[in-house]
PDB file of C-alpha atoms (C1' of nucleotides) in Angstrom:
ATOM      1  CA  MET Z   1      89.768 126.146  90.683  1.00 92.00           C
ATOM      2  CA  LYS Z   2      86.513 126.383  88.156  1.00 96.00           C
ATOM      3  CA  TYR Z   3      83.360 124.822  89.273  1.00 98.00           C
ATOM      4  CA  SER Z   4      81.781 122.054  88.277  1.00 98.00           C
ATOM      5  CA  LYS Z   5      78.709 120.288  89.191  1.00 98.00           C
ATOM      6  CA  GLN Z   6      80.419 117.002  88.975  1.00 98.00           C
ATOM      7  CA  ARG Z   7      82.795 118.102  91.562  1.00 98.00           C
ATOM      8  CA  GLU Z   8      80.383 119.491  93.983  1.00 98.00           C
ATOM      9  CA  LEU Z   9      78.181 116.596  94.122  1.00 98.00           C
ATOM     10  CA  ILE Z  10      81.759 114.378  94.407  1.00 98.00           C
ATOM     11  CA  LEU Z  11      82.527 116.646  97.544  1.00 98.00           C
ATOM     12  CA  THR Z  12      79.248 117.132  99.342  1.00 98.00           C
ATOM     13  CA  TYR Z  13      78.776 113.299  99.137  1.00 98.00           C
ATOM     14  CA  VAL Z  14      82.053 112.492 100.470  1.00 98.00           C
ATOM     15  CA  GLN Z  15      81.619 115.116 102.882  1.00 97.00           C
ATOM     16  CA  ASN Z  16      78.353 114.211 104.497  1.00 96.00           C
ATOM     17  CA  THR Z  17      78.810 110.298 104.218  1.00 96.00           C
ATOM     18  CA  LYS Z  18      80.427 107.709 107.325  1.00 92.00           C
ATOM     19  CA  THR Z  19      81.195 105.029 105.166  1.00 93.00           C
ATOM     20  CA  HIS Z  20      84.768 106.120 104.227  1.00 94.00           C
ATOM     21  CA  PRO Z  21      83.378 105.467 100.588  1.00 96.00           C
ATOM     22  CA  THR Z  22      85.652 104.092  98.058  1.00 97.00           C
ATOM     23  CA  ALA Z  23      86.283 105.992  94.227  1.00 98.00           C
ATOM     24  CA  GLU Z  24      83.510 103.113  92.907  1.00 97.00           C
ATOM     25  CA  MET Z  25      80.980 104.154  95.744  1.00 97.00           C
ATOM     26  CA  VAL Z  26      81.188 107.858  95.293  1.00 98.00           C
ATOM     27  CA  TYR Z  27      80.798 106.959  91.532  1.00 98.00           C
ATOM     28  CA  ASN Z  28      77.755 105.338  92.132  1.00 97.00           C
ATOM     29  CA  ASN Z  29      75.981 107.535  94.020  1.00 98.00           C
ATOM     30  CA  VAL Z  30      77.249 110.404  91.703  1.00 98.00           C
ATOM     31  CA  ARG Z  31      75.732 108.659  88.645  1.00 97.00           C
ATOM     32  CA  GLN Z  32      72.175 108.863  90.365  1.00 97.00           C
ATOM     33  CA  LYS Z  33      72.388 112.297  89.490  1.00 97.00           C
ATOM     34  CA  ILE Z  34      74.517 112.690  86.385  1.00 98.00           C
ATOM     35  CA  PRO Z  35      74.069 109.175  84.758  1.00 96.00           C
ATOM     36  CA  ASN Z  36      76.659 109.553  82.317  1.00 96.00           C
ATOM     37  CA  ILE Z  37      79.823 110.885  84.396  1.00 98.00           C
ATOM     38  CA  SER Z  38      82.804 108.603  83.888  1.00 98.00           C
ATOM     39  CA  LEU Z  39      84.881 107.122  86.866  1.00 98.00           C
ATOM     40  CA  GLY Z  40      87.970 108.732  85.283  1.00 98.00           C
ATOM     41  CA  THR Z  41      86.302 112.259  86.431  1.00 98.00           C
ATOM     42  CA  VAL Z  42      85.462 110.938  89.850  1.00 98.00           C
ATOM     43  CA  TYR Z  43      89.264 109.751  90.016  1.00 98.00           C
ATOM     44  CA  ARG Z  44      90.456 113.291  88.960  1.00 98.00           C
ATOM     45  CA  ASN Z  45      87.975 115.131  91.236  1.00 98.00           C
ATOM     46  CA  LEU Z  46      88.921 112.862  94.423  1.00 98.00           C
ATOM     47  CA  ASN Z  47      92.457 113.354  93.660  1.00 97.00           C
ATOM     48  CA  GLN Z  48      92.012 116.969  92.999  1.00 98.00           C
ATOM     49  CA  LEU Z  49      89.587 117.699  96.320  1.00 98.00           C
ATOM     50  CA  CYS Z  50      92.596 115.718  98.137  1.00 96.00           C
ATOM     51  CA  GLU Z  51      95.484 118.435  97.113  1.00 96.00           C
ATOM     52  CA  TYR Z  52      93.199 121.147  97.939  1.00 96.00           C
ATOM     53  CA  ASN Z  53      93.156 119.095 101.168  1.00 95.00           C
ATOM     54  CA  LEU Z  54      89.026 119.668 101.121  1.00 97.00           C
ATOM     55  CA  ILE Z  55      89.027 115.770 101.563  1.00 96.00           C
ATOM     56  CA  ARG Z  56      91.724 113.477 102.132  1.00 94.00           C
ATOM     57  CA  LYS Z  57      92.350 109.566 101.250  1.00 93.00           C
ATOM     58  CA  ILE Z  58      92.924 106.524 103.255  1.00 90.00           C
ATOM     59  CA  SER Z  59      94.846 104.031 102.105  1.00 83.00           C
ATOM     60  CA  THR Z  60      93.794 100.666 103.332  1.00 83.00           C
ATOM     61  CA  PRO Z  61      95.429  96.893 103.596  1.00 81.00           C
ATOM     62  CA  ASN Z  62      93.329  95.803 100.562  1.00 83.00           C
ATOM     63  CA  LYS Z  63      94.592  98.534  98.120  1.00 85.00           C
ATOM     64  CA  ILE Z  64      91.273 100.242  97.514  1.00 91.00           C
ATOM     65  CA  ASP Z  65      91.310 103.892  98.415  1.00 93.00           C
ATOM     66  CA  ARG Z  66      88.646 105.566 100.619  1.00 95.00           C
ATOM     67  CA  PHE Z  67      88.122 108.930 100.764  1.00 96.00           C
ATOM     68  CA  ASP Z  68      86.787 110.899 104.006  1.00 96.00           C
ATOM     69  CA  ASN Z  69      85.891 114.097 105.196  1.00 94.00           C
ATOM     70  CA  VAL Z  70      88.683 116.578 106.965  1.00 91.00           C
ATOM     71  CA  TYR Z  71      87.133 117.786 110.095  1.00 87.00           C
ATOM     72  CA  ASP Z  72      89.542 116.948 112.545  1.00 87.00           C
ATOM     73  CA  ASN Z  73      92.312 114.547 112.662  1.00 85.00           C
ATOM     74  CA  HIS Z  74      90.589 111.610 113.623  1.00 89.00           C
ATOM     75  CA  GLY Z  75      92.400 108.594 112.723  1.00 88.00           C
ATOM     76  CA  HIS Z  76      91.069 104.763 110.902  1.00 90.00           C
ATOM     77  CA  LEU Z  77      90.813 101.255 112.042  1.00 89.00           C
ATOM     78  CA  TYR Z  78      90.541  98.685 109.563  1.00 88.00           C
ATOM     79  CA  CYS Z  79      88.359  95.519 109.792  1.00 88.00           C
ATOM     80  CA  HIS Z  80      90.686  92.929 108.798  1.00 84.00           C
ATOM     81  CA  GLU Z  81      87.939  90.773 108.595  1.00 83.00           C
ATOM     82  CA  CYS Z  82      85.089  92.609 106.541  1.00 87.00           C
ATOM     83  CA  GLY Z  83      87.230  95.570 105.595  1.00 85.00           C
ATOM     84  CA  LYS Z  84      85.052  98.564 107.632  1.00 88.00           C
ATOM     85  CA  VAL Z  85      86.792 101.767 107.916  1.00 89.00           C
ATOM     86  CA  GLU Z  86      85.788 103.295 111.720  1.00 90.00           C
ATOM     87  CA  ASP Z  87      86.941 106.170 112.874  1.00 91.00           C
ATOM     88  CA  ILE Z  88      89.438 106.647 116.015  1.00 90.00           C
ATOM     89  CA  SER Z  89      88.621 109.984 117.934  1.00 91.00           C
ATOM     90  CA  GLU Z  90      90.768 112.617 117.630  1.00 91.00           C
ATOM     91  CA  GLU Z  91      91.639 112.930 121.064  1.00 91.00           C
ATOM     92  CA  ILE Z  92      92.867 109.019 121.030  1.00 89.00           C
ATOM     93  CA  ILE Z  93      94.825 109.437 117.916  1.00 87.00           C
ATOM     94  CA  SER Z  94      96.868 112.169 119.570  1.00 88.00           C
ATOM     95  CA  SER Z  95      97.811 110.768 122.426  1.00 90.00           C
ATOM     96  CA  VAL Z  96      98.982 107.428 120.541  1.00 87.00           C
ATOM     97  CA  CYS Z  97     100.572 109.373 118.092  1.00 86.00           C
ATOM     98  CA  ASP Z  98     102.484 111.739 121.092  1.00 89.00           C
ATOM     99  CA  PHE Z  99     103.414 108.732 122.413  1.00 89.00           C
ATOM    100  CA  ILE Z 100     104.889 107.148 119.123  1.00 86.00           C
ATOM    101  CA  ALA Z 101     106.913 110.205 118.402  1.00 87.00           C
ATOM    102  CA  ASP Z 102     108.365 110.692 121.584  1.00 90.00           C
ATOM    103  CA  LYS Z 103     109.853 106.728 121.539  1.00 88.00           C
ATOM    104  CA  THR Z 104     110.591 107.092 117.532  1.00 84.00           C
ATOM    105  CA  ASN Z 105     111.774 110.346 116.525  1.00 83.00           C
ATOM    106  CA  TYR Z 106     109.117 110.185 113.844  1.00 84.00           C
ATOM    107  CA  ASP Z 107     106.678 113.153 113.110  1.00 81.00           C
ATOM    108  CA  ILE Z 108     103.954 111.371 113.332  1.00 78.00           C
ATOM    109  CA  ILE Z 109     100.924 112.373 110.425  1.00 75.00           C
ATOM    110  CA  SER Z 110      98.022 112.043 112.892  1.00 64.00           C
ATOM    111  CA  HIS Z 111      95.308 111.938 109.937  1.00 69.00           C
ATOM    112  CA  ASP Z 112      97.168 109.077 108.523  1.00 73.00           C
ATOM    113  CA  VAL Z 113      96.950 106.797 111.500  1.00 77.00           C
ATOM    114  CA  ILE Z 114      95.764 103.617 110.064  1.00 79.00           C
ATOM    115  CA  LEU Z 115      95.076 100.562 112.603  1.00 82.00           C
ATOM    116  CA  VAL Z 116      94.136  97.176 111.534  1.00 83.00           C
ATOM    117  CA  GLY Z 117      92.302  95.074 113.752  1.00 83.00           C
ATOM    118  CA  ILE Z 118      89.043  92.763 114.431  1.00 86.00           C
ATOM    119  CA  CYS Z 119      85.846  94.764 114.311  1.00 87.00           C
ATOM    120  CA  ARG Z 120      82.799  94.135 116.898  1.00 85.00           C
ATOM    121  CA  ASN Z 121      80.776  92.472 114.597  1.00 86.00           C
ATOM    122  CA  CYS Z 122      83.382  90.079 113.333  1.00 86.00           C
ATOM    123  CA  LYS Z 123      84.356  89.700 116.920  1.00 84.00           C
ATOM    124  CA  LYS Z 124      80.997  88.375 117.461  1.00 85.00           C
ATOM    125  CA  LYS Z 125      80.593  86.297 114.430  1.00 84.00           C
ATOM    126  CA  ARG Z 126      83.995  84.431 115.383  1.00 78.00           C
ATOM    127  CA  ARG Z 127      82.103  82.775 118.318  1.00 78.00           C
TER     128      ARG Z 127
ATOM    129  CA  MET E   1     104.737  72.041 101.741  1.00 92.00           C
ATOM    130  CA  LYS E   2     107.570  70.477  98.584  1.00 96.00           C
ATOM    131  CA  TYR E   3     110.603  71.766  98.633  1.00 98.00           C
ATOM    132  CA  SER E   4     112.059  74.343  96.091  1.00 98.00           C
ATOM    133  CA  LYS E   5     115.087  76.013  95.381  1.00 98.00           C
ATOM    134  CA  GLN E   6     113.142  79.401  94.489  1.00 98.00           C
ATOM    135  CA  ARG E   7     111.275  79.202  98.012  1.00 98.00           C
ATOM    136  CA  GLU E   8     114.242  78.525 100.092  1.00 98.00           C
ATOM    137  CA  LEU E   9     115.923  81.546  98.334  1.00 98.00           C
ATOM    138  CA  ILE E  10     113.346  83.910  98.985  1.00 98.00           C
ATOM    139  CA  LEU E  11     112.807  82.667 102.696  1.00 98.00           C
ATOM    140  CA  THR E  12     116.258  83.424 103.202  1.00 98.00           C
ATOM    141  CA  TYR E  13     116.232  86.469 101.690  1.00 98.00           C
ATOM    142  CA  VAL E  14     112.962  88.247 103.747  1.00 98.00           C
ATOM    143  CA  GLN E  15     114.012  86.823 107.166  1.00 97.00           C
ATOM    144  CA  ASN E  16     117.757  88.319 106.866  1.00 96.00           C
ATOM    145  CA  THR E  17     117.068  91.807 105.116  1.00 96.00           C
ATOM    146  CA  LYS E  18     115.425  94.707 107.686  1.00 92.00           C
ATOM    147  CA  THR E  19     114.644  96.706 104.374  1.00 93.00           C
ATOM    148  CA  HIS E  20     110.991  95.586 103.732  1.00 94.00           C
ATOM    149  CA  PRO E  21     111.419  94.774 100.441  1.00 96.00           C
ATOM    150  CA  THR E  22     108.525  94.838  97.502  1.00 97.00           C
ATOM    151  CA  ALA E  23     108.290  91.761  95.670  1.00 98.00           C
ATOM    152  CA  GLU E  24     109.828  93.462  92.943  1.00 97.00           C
ATOM    153  CA  MET E  25     113.190  93.893  95.229  1.00 97.00           C
ATOM    154  CA  VAL E  26     112.813  90.420  96.073  1.00 98.00           C
ATOM    155  CA  TYR E  27     112.963  89.130  92.576  1.00 98.00           C
ATOM    156  CA  ASN E  28     115.979  91.543  91.711  1.00 97.00           C
ATOM    157  CA  ASN E  29     117.832  89.887  94.704  1.00 98.00           C
ATOM    158  CA  VAL E  30     116.816  86.274  93.882  1.00 98.00           C
ATOM    159  CA  ARG E  31     117.336  86.720  90.491  1.00 97.00           C
ATOM    160  CA  GLN E  32     121.116  87.028  91.121  1.00 97.00           C
ATOM    161  CA  LYS E  33     121.238  83.515  92.099  1.00 97.00           C
ATOM    162  CA  ILE E  34     118.517  81.883  89.931  1.00 98.00           C
ATOM    163  CA  PRO E  35     118.728  83.973  86.769  1.00 97.00           C
ATOM    164  CA  ASN E  36     115.593  82.789  85.098  1.00 96.00           C
ATOM    165  CA  ILE E  37     113.293  82.785  88.074  1.00 98.00           C
ATOM    166  CA  SER E  38     109.990  84.679  87.262  1.00 98.00           C
ATOM    167  CA  LEU E  39     108.327  87.140  89.180  1.00 98.00           C
ATOM    168  CA  GLY E  40     104.788  85.135  89.020  1.00 98.00           C
ATOM    169  CA  THR E  41     106.910  82.295  90.996  1.00 98.00           C
ATOM    170  CA  VAL E  42     108.082  85.001  93.400  1.00 98.00           C
ATOM    171  CA  TYR E  43     104.848  86.345  94.004  1.00 98.00           C
ATOM    172  CA  ARG E  44     103.546  82.482  94.760  1.00 98.00           C
ATOM    173  CA  ASN E  45     106.015  82.271  97.036  1.00 98.00           C
ATOM    174  CA  LEU E  46     105.962  85.269  99.294  1.00 98.00           C
ATOM    175  CA  ASN E  47     102.358  84.865  99.524  1.00 97.00           C
ATOM    176  CA  GLN E  48     102.473  81.137 100.116  1.00 98.00           C
ATOM    177  CA  LEU E  49     104.965  81.530 103.002  1.00 98.00           C
ATOM    178  CA  CYS E  50     102.772  84.619 104.542  1.00 96.00           C
ATOM    179  CA  GLU E  51      99.811  81.768 104.840  1.00 96.00           C
ATOM    180  CA  TYR E  52     102.527  79.618 106.547  1.00 96.00           C
ATOM    181  CA  ASN E  53     103.217  82.338 109.014  1.00 95.00           C
ATOM    182  CA  LEU E  54     106.991  82.262 107.956  1.00 97.00           C
ATOM    183  CA  ILE E  55     106.573  85.759 106.736  1.00 96.00           C
ATOM    184  CA  ARG E  56     104.169  88.537 106.610  1.00 94.00           C
ATOM    185  CA  LYS E  57     102.861  90.731 104.065  1.00 93.00           C
ATOM    186  CA  ILE E  58     102.815  94.684 104.980  1.00 90.00           C
ATOM    187  CA  SER E  59     100.798  96.717 103.243  1.00 83.00           C
ATOM    188  CA  THR E  60     101.464 100.753 102.993  1.00 83.00           C
ATOM    189  CA  PRO E  61     100.099 103.907 101.625  1.00 81.00           C
ATOM    190  CA  ASN E  62     101.223 103.819  98.220  1.00 82.00           C
ATOM    191  CA  LYS E  63      99.831 100.309  97.866  1.00 85.00           C
ATOM    192  CA  ILE E  64     103.038  98.506  97.223  1.00 91.00           C
ATOM    193  CA  ASP E  65     103.446  95.262  99.537  1.00 93.00           C
ATOM    194  CA  ARG E  66     106.134  94.907 101.270  1.00 95.00           C
ATOM    195  CA  PHE E  67     107.117  91.972 103.246  1.00 95.00           C
ATOM    196  CA  ASP E  68     108.858  91.331 106.341  1.00 95.00           C
ATOM    197  CA  ASN E  69     110.476  88.425 108.759  1.00 94.00           C
ATOM    198  CA  VAL E  70     108.117  87.278 112.038  1.00 91.00           C
ATOM    199  CA  TYR E  71     110.190  87.356 114.831  1.00 87.00           C
ATOM    200  CA  ASP E  72     107.929  89.392 117.234  1.00 87.00           C
ATOM    201  CA  ASN E  73     105.014  91.348 116.906  1.00 84.00           C
ATOM    202  CA  HIS E  74     106.405  94.814 116.011  1.00 89.00           C
ATOM    203  CA  GLY E  75     104.890  97.393 113.895  1.00 87.00           C
ATOM    204  CA  HIS E  76     106.047  99.786 111.160  1.00 90.00           C
ATOM    205  CA  LEU E  77     106.329 103.285 110.552  1.00 88.00           C
ATOM    206  CA  TYR E  78     105.795 104.382 106.821  1.00 87.00           C
ATOM    207  CA  CYS E  79     107.600 107.941 105.624  1.00 88.00           C
ATOM    208  CA  HIS E  80     105.275 109.370 103.850  1.00 83.00           C
ATOM    209  CA  GLU E  81     107.888 111.378 101.945  1.00 83.00           C
ATOM    210  CA  CYS E  82     110.703 108.885 101.144  1.00 87.00           C
ATOM    211  CA  GLY E  83     108.629 105.352 101.361  1.00 85.00           C
ATOM    212  CA  LYS E  84     110.787 104.157 103.980  1.00 88.00           C
ATOM    213  CA  VAL E  85     109.453 101.553 106.133  1.00 89.00           C
ATOM    214  CA  GLU E  86     110.665 101.674 109.853  1.00 90.00           C
ATOM    215  CA  ASP E  87     109.921  99.009 112.508  1.00 91.00           C
ATOM    216  CA  ILE E  88     108.078 100.044 115.982  1.00 90.00           C
ATOM    217  CA  SER E  89     109.178  97.836 118.964  1.00 91.00           C
ATOM    218  CA  GLU E  90     106.890  95.127 120.156  1.00 90.00           C
ATOM    219  CA  GLU E  91     106.463  97.134 123.775  1.00 91.00           C
ATOM    220  CA  ILE E  92     105.603 100.140 121.942  1.00 89.00           C
ATOM    221  CA  ILE E  93     103.022  98.400 119.769  1.00 87.00           C
ATOM    222  CA  SER E  94     101.716  96.588 122.492  1.00 88.00           C
ATOM    223  CA  SER E  95     101.163  99.714 124.691  1.00 90.00           C
ATOM    224  CA  VAL E  96      99.177 101.467 121.694  1.00 88.00           C
ATOM    225  CA  CYS E  97      97.188  98.438 120.988  1.00 86.00           C
ATOM    226  CA  ASP E  98      96.146  97.811 124.709  1.00 89.00           C
ATOM    227  CA  PHE E  99      95.307 101.501 124.830  1.00 90.00           C
ATOM    228  CA  ILE E 100      93.158 101.663 121.589  1.00 87.00           C
ATOM    229  CA  ALA E 101      91.506  98.090 121.921  1.00 87.00           C
ATOM    230  CA  ASP E 102      90.605  99.476 125.408  1.00 90.00           C
ATOM    231  CA  LYS E 103      89.244 102.601 123.925  1.00 88.00           C
ATOM    232  CA  THR E 104      87.497 101.179 120.992  1.00 85.00           C
ATOM    233  CA  ASN E 105      86.529  97.704 121.492  1.00 84.00           C
ATOM    234  CA  TYR E 106      88.738  96.456 118.724  1.00 84.00           C
ATOM    235  CA  ASP E 107      90.888  93.630 118.907  1.00 82.00           C
ATOM    236  CA  ILE E 108      93.952  94.956 117.145  1.00 79.00           C
ATOM    237  CA  ILE E 109      96.222  92.621 115.094  1.00 75.00           C
ATOM    238  CA  SER E 110      99.281  94.394 116.417  1.00 63.00           C
ATOM    239  CA  HIS E 111     101.714  92.679 114.047  1.00 68.00           C
ATOM    240  CA  ASP E 112      99.610  94.429 111.355  1.00 72.00           C
ATOM    241  CA  VAL E 113     100.128  98.462 112.772  1.00 75.00           C
ATOM    242  CA  ILE E 114     101.033 100.643 110.080  1.00 78.00           C
ATOM    243  CA  LEU E 115     101.374 104.291 111.357  1.00 81.00           C
ATOM    244  CA  VAL E 116     102.303 107.050 108.863  1.00 82.00           C
ATOM    245  CA  GLY E 117     104.402 110.014 109.642  1.00 82.00           C
ATOM    246  CA  ILE E 118     107.732 111.560 108.422  1.00 85.00           C
ATOM    247  CA  CYS E 119     111.165 110.090 109.172  1.00 86.00           C
ATOM    248  CA  ARG E 120     114.221 111.490 110.873  1.00 85.00           C
ATOM    249  CA  ASN E 121     116.160 112.149 107.540  1.00 85.00           C
ATOM    250  CA  CYS E 122     112.792 113.463 105.540  1.00 86.00           C
ATOM    251  CA  LYS E 123     112.535 116.002 108.562  1.00 84.00           C
ATOM    252  CA  LYS E 124     116.110 117.133 108.269  1.00 85.00           C
ATOM    253  CA  LYS E 125     115.687 117.660 104.620  1.00 83.00           C
ATOM    254  CA  ARG E 126     112.853 120.080 105.325  1.00 78.00           C
ATOM    255  CA  ARG E 127     114.871 122.637 107.055  1.00 78.00           C
TER     256      ARG E 127
ATOM    257  C1'  DA B   1     103.672  57.795  89.515  1.00 94.25           C
ATOM    258  C1'  DT B   2     101.642  61.228  91.834  1.00 94.25           C
ATOM    259  C1'  DT B   3     101.580  65.868  93.502  1.00 94.25           C
ATOM    260  C1'  DC B   4     103.792  70.283  93.804  1.00 94.25           C
ATOM    261  C1'  DT B   5     106.379  73.743  91.746  1.00 94.25           C
ATOM    262  C1'  DT B   6     108.071  76.465  88.053  1.00 94.25           C
ATOM    263  C1'  DG B   7     108.540  79.919  83.902  1.00 94.25           C
ATOM    264  C1'  DC B   8     105.702  82.085  80.684  1.00 94.25           C
ATOM    265  C1'  DA B   9     102.260  85.012  79.178  1.00 94.25           C
ATOM    266  C1'  DA B  10      98.065  86.977  79.757  1.00 94.25           C
ATOM    267  C1'  DA B  11      94.076  88.567  82.605  1.00 94.25           C
ATOM    268  C1'  DG B  12      92.195  91.295  86.441  1.00 94.25           C
ATOM    269  C1'  DA B  13      91.871  95.082  89.436  1.00 94.25           C
ATOM    270  C1'  DG B  14      92.339  99.802  90.407  1.00 94.25           C
ATOM    271  C1'  DT B  15      93.996 103.804  88.937  1.00 94.25           C
ATOM    272  C1'  DT B  16      95.542 107.222  85.685  1.00 94.25           C
ATOM    273  C1'  DT B  17      96.119 109.553  81.204  1.00 94.25           C
ATOM    274  C1'  DG B  18      95.735 111.435  76.169  1.00 94.25           C
ATOM    275  C1'  DC B  19      92.533 113.885  73.424  1.00 94.25           C
ATOM    276  C1'  DA B  20      88.778 116.080  71.049  1.00 94.25           C
ATOM    277  C1'  DT B  21      84.767 118.041  73.043  1.00 94.25           C
ATOM    278  C1'  DA B  22      81.846 121.031  76.383  1.00 94.25           C
ATOM    279  C1'  DA B  23      81.745 123.870  80.322  1.00 94.25           C
ATOM    280  C1'  DT B  24      83.253 127.865  83.094  1.00 94.25           C
ATOM    281  C1'  DA B  25      85.368 132.534  83.790  1.00 94.25           C
TER     282       DA B  25
ATOM    283  C1'  DT R   1      88.228 134.022  73.816  1.00 94.25           C
ATOM    284  C1'  DA R   2      91.281 131.161  77.215  1.00 94.25           C
ATOM    285  C1'  DT R   3      91.365 127.869  80.466  1.00 94.25           C
ATOM    286  C1'  DT R   4      89.952 124.412  83.087  1.00 94.25           C
ATOM    287  C1'  DA R   5      86.796 120.379  83.069  1.00 94.25           C
ATOM    288  C1'  DT R   6      84.443 116.138  80.742  1.00 94.25           C
ATOM    289  C1'  DG R   7      83.378 111.480  79.028  1.00 94.25           C
ATOM    290  C1'  DC R   8      85.268 107.884  76.889  1.00 94.25           C
ATOM    291  C1'  DA R   9      88.756 104.929  76.082  1.00 94.25           C
ATOM    292  C1'  DA R  10      93.435 103.186  76.333  1.00 94.25           C
ATOM    293  C1'  DA R  11      97.431 102.647  78.969  1.00 94.25           C
ATOM    294  C1'  DC R  12      99.722 101.821  83.319  1.00 94.25           C
ATOM    295  C1'  DT R  13     100.843  99.496  87.745  1.00 94.25           C
ATOM    296  C1'  DC R  14     100.667  95.969  90.600  1.00 94.25           C
ATOM    297  C1'  DT R  15      99.356  91.207  91.371  1.00 94.25           C
ATOM    298  C1'  DT R  16      97.246  86.948  90.479  1.00 94.25           C
ATOM    299  C1'  DT R  17      96.296  83.323  87.400  1.00 94.25           C
ATOM    300  C1'  DG R  18      95.946  79.111  83.158  1.00 94.25           C
ATOM    301  C1'  DC R  19      99.285  75.951  81.694  1.00 94.25           C
ATOM    302  C1'  DA R  20     102.181  73.063  79.872  1.00 94.25           C
ATOM    303  C1'  DA R  21     106.527  71.325  81.422  1.00 94.25           C
ATOM    304  C1'  DG R  22     109.621  70.087  85.399  1.00 94.25           C
ATOM    305  C1'  DA R  23     111.391  68.612  90.013  1.00 94.25           C
ATOM    306  C1'  DA R  24     110.173  66.926  94.149  1.00 94.25           C
ATOM    307  C1'  DT R  25     108.274  63.123  97.326  1.00 94.25           C
TER     308       DT R  25
END
DNA sequence: ATTCTTGCAAAGAGTTTGCATAATA
DNA sequence: TATTATGCAAACTCTTTGCAAGAAT
C-alpha cells in the first residue's frame, strides 16, 4: 500500500473516535484538513483499510455502513430508535458466541455480532 | 386494509417459505401468478405487511432486506460466506437477549437479533 | 362515491467505478 | 519511470414515491 495523506487521516480518525462513524462522518471530518477530498476517495480508502484489517465495517439495519477500529473482538448494539451504535465488550460477546456456536453449528465471527435493541436514553424518553 | 390479490399472494408466500426471501424473490414468485405485478407494489406491500406486524423485515450485512414470518421471536444467523439466513430458535435467542440485556442495560428487541457467522456448508467447503 | 391499490416510471440514498491527472516509490 | 492514489462525475443497486388509472368497500 502506497502512502497517502488522505488515507492516513481517514485511518487515524476511525481508530480514534468512539462514534462508529459513517463514510459521510469520516468525509466531513477529514475535509477539515483536506478540503477538496472527495467522498469517493473516502469510500475507496475505508474499503481498502477493511481489506487490510486495519479497520472494520459494521452493517446496521438502517443500511448505512459504519466503521470502527479492530483493537479487539467487541460486538455492537444498534439502537433501533436513535440509530446509535454502542460497544458490547469482548467478554460478553465471546460467551454469547460460544453459546450460539454450540447450539447451532455455526462458527460465529465474533467481530460481526450486531444486536438490535433500545438504548438507555431512548428507554428513558419512552416513559 | 383493503383487500388485494397482490397483497394476499405476497403474504402467503412470505409466511410459507423458509428462504427468508428478498423483495426480488417475492416478486419473482408472485409474478408466476400475476405476471404484470410491479416491483414497486411488492415493496409497498411488504412494508405495509410489516407495519401491520403480519411479517417482519430482516436486515442483513449485505444490505438487501429479507422478509420472514412472525410466528415467534426466533432470531437469525447470517452466513457471511454464502449469504444464507438461518433461524435461531426462540429459546436460544431469549437466553442470549436476557444475558446481554442484563449486562448492557439495553432492552433487546429479540426478533431483530442477527448474528453473523459461517454456516455448516461453507465450513465444510473451506476444508 | 369514496378510498385504497395498482403499474409504471422517475427519483432517492448510499456506494462503487472509469478516467485523466497527480503523487509516491 | 512504474505504480498507485486522487478528484470528479457518472453509473449502479436497492428502495421509495408521484401520478393517473383501476379495484374494493
